[in-house]
Tab-separated table of C-alpha atoms and ligand atoms in Angstrom:
chain	number	residue	atom	x	y	z
A	1	UNK	CA	8.360	-21.380	-7.831
A	2	UNK	CA	11.136	-23.404	-6.139
A	3	UNK	CA	12.659	-22.185	-2.879
A	4	UNK	CA	15.788	-20.903	-4.692
A	5	UNK	CA	13.706	-18.585	-6.855
A	6	UNK	CA	11.748	-17.390	-3.804
A	7	UNK	CA	14.989	-16.410	-2.111
A	8	UNK	CA	16.119	-14.635	-5.279
A	9	UNK	CA	12.858	-12.672	-5.442
A	10	UNK	CA	13.270	-11.513	-1.841
A	11	UNK	CA	16.903	-10.579	-2.386
A	12	UNK	CA	15.931	-8.539	-5.413
A	13	UNK	CA	13.115	-6.786	-3.507
A	14	UNK	CA	15.417	-6.035	-0.572
A	15	UNK	CA	18.106	-4.689	-2.872
A	16	UNK	CA	15.559	-2.508	-4.648
A	17	UNK	CA	14.328	-0.908	-1.419
A	18	UNK	CA	17.817	-0.536	0.053
A	19	UNK	CA	19.315	1.021	-3.051
A	20	UNK	CA	16.386	2.773	-4.744
A	21	UNK	CA	12.971	2.762	-3.025
A	22	UNK	CA	14.060	4.227	0.296
A	23	UNK	CA	16.529	6.742	-1.052
A	24	UNK	CA	15.365	10.279	-0.395
A	25	UNK	CA	14.687	12.269	-3.555
A	26	UNK	CA	13.567	15.404	-1.698
A	27	UNK	CA	13.145	16.521	1.878
A	28	UNK	CA	11.370	13.635	3.646
A	29	UNK	CA	10.242	12.251	0.255
A	30	UNK	CA	11.414	8.828	-0.888
A	31	UNK	CA	11.728	7.533	-4.423
A	32	UNK	CA	8.902	5.128	-3.486
A	33	UNK	CA	6.509	8.101	-3.161
A	34	UNK	CA	6.220	8.166	-6.941
A	35	UNK	CA	3.489	5.564	-6.290
A	36	UNK	CA	1.589	8.293	-4.481
A	37	UNK	CA	-0.091	11.510	-5.622
A	38	UNK	CA	1.463	14.189	-3.424
A	39	UNK	CA	-0.249	17.168	-5.101
A	40	UNK	CA	-2.230	19.534	-2.847
A	41	UNK	CA	-5.439	18.848	-4.792
A	42	UNK	CA	-5.411	15.184	-3.740
A	43	UNK	CA	-4.080	15.695	-0.214
A	44	UNK	CA	-7.403	15.670	1.645
A	45	UNK	CA	-8.607	12.498	-0.126
A	46	UNK	CA	-5.321	10.655	0.407
A	47	UNK	CA	-5.243	11.721	4.069
A	48	UNK	CA	-8.810	10.506	4.645
A	49	UNK	CA	-7.987	7.154	3.055
A	50	UNK	CA	-4.958	6.737	5.338
A	51	UNK	CA	-7.218	7.469	8.315
A	52	UNK	CA	-9.425	4.509	7.412
A	53	UNK	CA	-6.773	2.074	8.636
A	54	UNK	CA	-6.847	3.465	12.173
A	55	UNK	CA	-10.625	2.993	12.480
A	56	UNK	CA	-10.257	-0.774	12.701
A	57	UNK	CA	-7.336	-0.987	15.114
A	58	UNK	CA	-7.475	-0.979	18.901
A	59	UNK	CA	-6.435	2.445	20.133
A	60	UNK	CA	-4.140	1.072	22.822
A	61	UNK	CA	-2.134	-1.974	23.675
A	62	UNK	CA	1.313	-3.301	24.434
A	63	UNK	CA	2.936	-4.279	21.130
A	64	UNK	CA	1.922	-3.028	17.697
A	65	UNK	CA	3.319	-4.800	14.611
A	66	UNK	CA	3.993	-2.942	11.346
A	67	UNK	CA	4.922	-5.761	8.959
A	68	UNK	CA	6.781	-4.300	5.985
A	69	UNK	CA	6.933	-0.937	7.721
A	70	UNK	CA	9.251	0.803	5.290
A	71	UNK	CA	10.372	4.075	6.868
A	72	UNK	CA	6.780	4.770	8.186
A	73	UNK	CA	6.709	7.248	5.392
A	74	UNK	CA	3.449	9.152	5.968
A	75	UNK	CA	2.537	11.092	9.151
A	76	UNK	CA	-0.835	9.310	9.402
A	77	UNK	CA	1.013	5.990	9.756
A	78	UNK	CA	2.628	7.175	12.980
A	79	UNK	CA	-0.772	7.760	14.567
A	80	UNK	CA	-1.837	4.107	14.389
A	81	UNK	CA	0.493	3.123	17.239
A	82	UNK	CA	0.296	6.263	19.406
A	83	UNK	CA	-1.501	4.432	22.212
A	84	UNK	CA	0.889	1.455	22.273
A	85	UNK	CA	3.947	0.832	24.410
A	86	UNK	CA	6.031	-0.208	21.408
A	87	UNK	CA	5.704	-0.365	17.638
A	88	UNK	CA	7.649	-3.261	16.164
A	89	UNK	CA	8.766	-2.333	12.651
A	90	UNK	CA	9.589	-5.484	10.683
A	91	UNK	CA	11.070	-5.253	7.193
A	92	UNK	CA	13.591	-7.024	4.972
A	93	UNK	CA	15.188	-3.702	4.047
A	94	UNK	CA	17.807	-2.417	6.476
A	95	UNK	CA	17.546	1.075	5.005
A	96	UNK	CA	13.787	1.022	5.685
A	97	UNK	CA	14.412	0.223	9.338
A	98	UNK	CA	17.158	2.823	9.724
A	99	UNK	CA	14.804	5.444	8.294
A	100	UNK	CA	11.899	4.225	10.462
A	101	UNK	CA	14.138	4.610	13.492
A	102	UNK	CA	14.821	8.234	12.540
A	103	UNK	CA	11.084	8.900	12.316
A	104	UNK	CA	9.660	7.134	15.342
A	105	UNK	CA	12.735	6.927	17.566
A	106	UNK	CA	13.591	4.140	19.981
A	107	UNK	CA	13.291	3.791	23.744
A	108	UNK	CA	16.708	5.352	24.348
A	109	UNK	CA	15.608	8.644	22.841
A	110	UNK	CA	12.019	8.746	24.038
A	111	UNK	CA	10.449	7.043	20.999
A	112	UNK	CA	8.547	3.769	20.961
A	113	UNK	CA	10.029	1.905	17.995
A	114	UNK	CA	11.609	-1.540	17.921
A	115	UNK	CA	13.229	-2.690	14.688
A	116	UNK	CA	13.487	-6.224	13.345
A	117	UNK	CA	14.808	-7.501	10.029
A	118	UNK	CA	12.164	-10.105	9.246
A	119	UNK	CA	10.261	-11.729	6.411
A	120	UNK	CA	6.518	-11.054	6.484
A	121	UNK	CA	5.898	-14.619	5.265
A	122	UNK	CA	7.877	-16.124	8.188
A	123	UNK	CA	7.281	-13.847	11.154
A	124	UNK	CA	9.628	-14.696	14.052
A	125	UNK	CA	7.127	-13.705	16.781
A	126	UNK	CA	5.118	-15.666	19.333
A	127	UNK	CA	1.434	-16.441	18.799
A	128	UNK	CA	-0.850	-13.589	19.903
A	129	UNK	CA	2.100	-11.292	20.656
A	130	UNK	CA	0.467	-8.146	19.202
A	131	UNK	CA	-2.555	-6.069	20.159
A	132	UNK	CA	-2.528	-4.314	16.795
A	133	UNK	CA	-1.134	-5.337	13.402
A	134	UNK	CA	-0.831	-3.560	10.067
A	135	UNK	CA	0.800	-4.658	6.833
A	136	UNK	CA	0.532	-2.028	4.135
A	137	UNK	CA	1.507	-2.575	0.495
A	138	UNK	CA	3.905	-5.393	1.360
A	139	UNK	CA	2.384	-8.849	0.764
A	140	UNK	CA	2.330	-8.118	-2.988
A	141	UNK	CA	6.148	-8.298	-2.970
A	142	UNK	CA	6.040	-11.988	-2.001
A	143	UNK	CA	6.089	-14.872	-4.446
A	144	UNK	CA	2.508	-15.922	-5.121
A	145	UNK	CA	2.736	-19.198	-3.176
A	146	UNK	CA	3.649	-17.335	0.045
A	147	UNK	CA	0.718	-14.910	0.181
A	148	UNK	CA	-1.555	-17.270	2.075
A	149	UNK	CA	1.060	-18.070	4.719
A	150	UNK	CA	1.736	-14.329	5.152
A	151	UNK	CA	-1.933	-13.611	5.908
A	152	UNK	CA	-2.106	-16.577	8.273
A	153	UNK	CA	1.110	-15.463	9.994
A	154	UNK	CA	-0.306	-11.981	10.635
A	155	UNK	CA	-3.403	-13.627	12.074
A	156	UNK	CA	-1.342	-15.986	14.237
A	157	UNK	CA	0.582	-13.189	15.983
A	158	UNK	CA	-2.598	-11.186	16.667
A	159	UNK	CA	-4.015	-11.240	20.221
A	160	UNK	CA	-7.572	-12.421	20.978
A	161	UNK	CA	-10.388	-9.907	20.249
A	162	UNK	CA	-8.071	-7.701	18.194
A	163	UNK	CA	-7.896	-6.827	14.505
A	164	UNK	CA	-5.171	-6.641	11.895
A	165	UNK	CA	-5.406	-4.388	8.834
A	166	UNK	CA	-3.810	-5.355	5.528
A	167	UNK	CA	-3.738	-3.086	2.467
A	168	UNK	CA	-2.646	-4.460	-0.898
A	169	UNK	CA	-3.640	-3.686	-4.463
A	170	UNK	CA	-5.797	-6.145	-6.445
A	171	UNK	CA	-4.404	-7.451	-9.706
A	172	UNK	CA	-7.313	-5.809	-11.534
A	173	UNK	CA	-10.192	-3.484	-10.736
A	174	UNK	CA	-13.392	-3.083	-12.742
A	175	UNK	CA	-13.834	0.477	-11.401
A	176	UNK	CA	-10.316	1.509	-12.305
A	177	UNK	CA	-10.563	-0.148	-15.758
A	178	UNK	CA	-13.430	2.157	-16.751
A	179	UNK	CA	-11.218	5.203	-16.277
A	180	UNK	CA	-7.786	3.828	-17.057
A	181	UNK	CA	-8.918	2.432	-20.460
A	182	UNK	CA	-9.128	5.940	-22.021
A	183	UNK	CA	-5.746	6.873	-20.490
A	184	UNK	CA	-4.090	3.860	-22.108
A	185	UNK	CA	-5.829	4.621	-25.398
A	186	UNK	CA	-4.553	8.234	-25.192
A	187	UNK	CA	-1.015	7.009	-24.579
A	188	UNK	CA	-1.110	4.574	-27.463
A	189	UNK	CA	-2.463	7.278	-29.771
A	190	UNK	CA	0.241	9.708	-28.652
A	191	UNK	CA	2.916	7.104	-29.355
A	192	UNK	CA	1.491	6.439	-32.794
A	193	UNK	CA	1.476	10.172	-33.594
A	194	UNK	CA	5.021	10.479	-32.256
A	195	UNK	CA	6.206	7.665	-34.520
A	196	UNK	CA	4.527	9.233	-37.544
A	197	UNK	CA	5.876	12.714	-36.908
A	198	UNK	CA	9.388	11.553	-36.140
A	199	UNK	CA	11.592	12.215	-33.127
A	200	UNK	CA	12.108	15.915	-33.730
A	201	UNK	CA	8.431	16.815	-33.308
A	202	UNK	CA	7.033	18.585	-30.260
A	203	UNK	CA	4.925	15.552	-29.331
A	204	UNK	CA	8.004	13.356	-28.951
A	205	UNK	CA	9.259	15.743	-26.303
A	206	UNK	CA	6.692	14.293	-23.825
A	207	UNK	CA	8.486	13.078	-20.698
A	208	UNK	CA	9.287	9.384	-20.605
A	209	UNK	CA	8.434	7.300	-17.594
A	210	UNK	CA	11.788	5.878	-16.573
A	211	UNK	CA	10.432	4.613	-13.271
A	212	UNK	CA	12.322	1.674	-11.789
A	213	UNK	CA	10.343	-0.948	-9.948
A	214	UNK	CA	10.604	-4.379	-8.375
A	215	UNK	CA	8.816	-7.746	-8.161
A	216	UNK	CA	5.063	-7.488	-7.554
A	217	UNK	CA	2.453	-10.229	-7.545
A	218	UNK	CA	-1.223	-9.520	-6.853
A	219	UNK	CA	-4.411	-11.516	-6.391
A	220	UNK	CA	-8.108	-10.732	-6.567
A	221	UNK	CA	-11.000	-10.806	-4.091
A	222	UNK	CA	-12.121	-14.337	-4.972
A	223	UNK	CA	-8.610	-15.662	-4.351
A	224	UNK	CA	-8.517	-13.952	-0.949
A	225	UNK	CA	-11.949	-15.226	0.071
A	226	UNK	CA	-11.254	-18.818	-0.920
A	227	UNK	CA	-7.601	-19.121	0.177
A	228	UNK	CA	-7.700	-17.034	3.368
A	229	UNK	CA	-11.345	-16.228	4.151
A	230	UNK	CA	-12.187	-19.911	4.584
A	231	UNK	CA	-9.500	-20.231	7.294
A	232	UNK	CA	-9.760	-16.964	9.234
A	233	UNK	CA	-12.367	-14.312	9.852
A	234	UNK	CA	-11.904	-11.514	7.313
A	235	UNK	CA	-13.766	-8.544	5.934
A	236	UNK	CA	-13.005	-6.630	2.731
A	237	UNK	CA	-13.671	-2.878	2.791
A	238	UNK	CA	-12.279	-0.045	0.709
A	239	UNK	CA	-8.972	1.677	1.401
A	240	UNK	CA	-8.853	3.622	-1.872
A	241	UNK	CA	-10.769	2.726	-5.008
A	242	UNK	CA	-8.484	4.520	-7.481
A	243	UNK	CA	-4.758	4.668	-8.081
A	244	UNK	CA	-2.284	7.376	-8.911
A	245	UNK	CA	-2.783	6.952	-12.652
A	246	UNK	CA	-6.455	7.880	-12.251
A	247	UNK	CA	-5.697	10.773	-9.916
A	248	UNK	CA	-3.082	12.332	-12.147
A	249	UNK	CA	-5.189	11.980	-15.280
A	250	UNK	CA	-8.592	13.084	-13.987
A	251	UNK	CA	-8.043	15.236	-10.916
A	252	UNK	CA	-7.015	18.801	-11.683
A	253	UNK	CA	-6.920	21.720	-9.260
A	254	UNK	CA	-8.609	24.052	-11.743
A	255	UNK	CA	-11.366	21.707	-12.824
A	256	UNK	CA	-13.089	20.814	-9.572
A	257	UNK	CA	-10.582	18.094	-8.665
A	258	UNK	CA	-11.044	18.472	-4.925
A	259	UNK	CA	-14.822	18.405	-5.274
A	260	UNK	CA	-14.675	15.270	-7.438
A	261	UNK	CA	-12.540	13.500	-4.854
A	262	UNK	CA	-15.006	14.438	-2.116
A	263	UNK	CA	-17.765	12.764	-4.153
A	264	UNK	CA	-15.596	9.699	-4.665
A	265	UNK	CA	-14.815	9.524	-0.948
A	266	UNK	CA	-18.523	9.807	-0.168
A	267	UNK	CA	-19.252	6.908	-2.537
A	268	UNK	CA	-16.533	4.804	-0.912
A	269	UNK	CA	-17.955	5.527	2.550
A	270	UNK	CA	-21.472	4.715	1.375
A	271	UNK	CA	-20.549	1.426	-0.369
A	272	UNK	CA	-17.348	0.260	1.347
A	273	UNK	CA	-17.722	-3.437	0.508
A	274	UNK	CA	-18.503	-2.921	-3.169
A	275	UNK	CA	-15.791	-0.283	-3.609
A	276	UNK	CA	-13.363	-2.501	-1.696
A	277	UNK	CA	-13.877	-5.526	-3.906
A	278	UNK	CA	-14.117	-3.681	-7.221
A	279	UNK	CA	-11.806	-0.742	-6.607
A	280	UNK	CA	-8.034	-0.887	-6.761
A	281	UNK	CA	-6.979	-1.031	-3.096
A	282	UNK	CA	-8.966	-2.994	-0.519
A	283	UNK	CA	-8.633	-2.641	3.217
A	284	UNK	CA	-8.625	-6.176	4.556
A	285	UNK	CA	-9.529	-6.711	8.197
A	286	UNK	CA	-8.489	-9.925	9.928
A	287	UNK	CA	-10.511	-10.303	13.117
A	288	UNK	CA	-9.648	-12.598	15.969
A	289	UNK	CA	-12.834	-13.090	17.977
B	1	SAM	C1	5.684	-0.596	-0.925
B	1	SAM	S1	6.693	-0.598	0.507
B	1	SAM	C2	5.463	-0.207	1.732
B	1	SAM	C3	6.041	0.351	2.993
B	1	SAM	C4	5.004	0.842	4.000
B	1	SAM	N1	4.246	-0.252	4.548
B	1	SAM	C5	4.105	1.854	3.339
B	1	SAM	O1	2.922	1.566	3.118
B	1	SAM	O2	4.575	2.957	3.056
B	1	SAM	C6	6.989	-2.313	0.808
B	1	SAM	C7	7.883	-2.588	2.001
B	1	SAM	O3	7.827	-3.973	2.261
B	1	SAM	C8	9.124	-4.464	2.490
B	1	SAM	N2	9.140	-5.885	2.128
B	1	SAM	C9	9.114	-6.441	0.897
B	1	SAM	N3	9.123	-7.780	0.975
B	1	SAM	C10	9.150	-8.082	2.298
B	1	SAM	C11	9.200	-9.294	3.026
B	1	SAM	N4	9.198	-10.476	2.414
B	1	SAM	N5	9.233	-9.221	4.379
B	1	SAM	C12	9.244	-8.027	5.031
B	1	SAM	N6	9.221	-6.847	4.383
B	1	SAM	C13	9.166	-6.868	3.035
B	1	SAM	C14	10.005	-3.608	1.607
B	1	SAM	O4	11.347	-3.636	2.030
B	1	SAM	C15	9.347	-2.242	1.769
B	1	SAM	O5	9.870	-1.547	2.853
């Protein structure tokens, strides 16, 4: 990708988040939350997965960096920086930062947020400036050839003996494939039936997914280990092994959904490395020793 196309990709991503992703579609709920399962049956599991990030961060410090902060959309996210003097929210979307400011506040109104329009692949901060760093679901919006420099940049701004946590989806997941295969097959079959029965049938009345999205580019665990793990100290654990498609298809409140998710969470806790590499969303820890 030449540098012109990289700039175009970033402009498109910024425009998407400014105009679509960070528009509220309900009270405190953004359009972007369609990538999340907000149903009560999944709440405990999702909450516990969010809590995993905090386990690897120092509880206190001076500056905390949230690279690609968005509006700090979930309450658990706010907790990561509670013990810090300031949380620096960096994002290419102005709307994201305006919303983040509403949530966390700034020094003038008793909050601890600082807000910077910045590119996660070219962080404008000094080496070792941060005692805690997170970057959640953001690096995948970069052109492929900038992923490595983004990871190295997060590592560069991290202080000695501290850790950064990165969460990003893998491009594929053997665990997810087992379950998502039947969903795709079901969809294809439904479409075929719809075509045969014609548009006026009841089946064709199934809701269409008109979801709008933006540029995404993902890697896998071997890419991360060879391109980043050979240069900095990293560990791959599990953040969440399944995605929203799995949750919505298999987890139902009336059919033991909550119980099933507790078993899944137990498995993830028991085998965090395996579930991290083979599940859908790894939790990547960069450690500066
Ligand atoms: C999927 S959202 C995730 C937001 C938040 N971290 C979360 O987990 O809810 C991705 C965010 O990354 C921001 N972003 C995308 N590309 C970026 C870049 N090159 N530099 C900084 N932020 C970027 C977007 O504007 C958006 O706010």
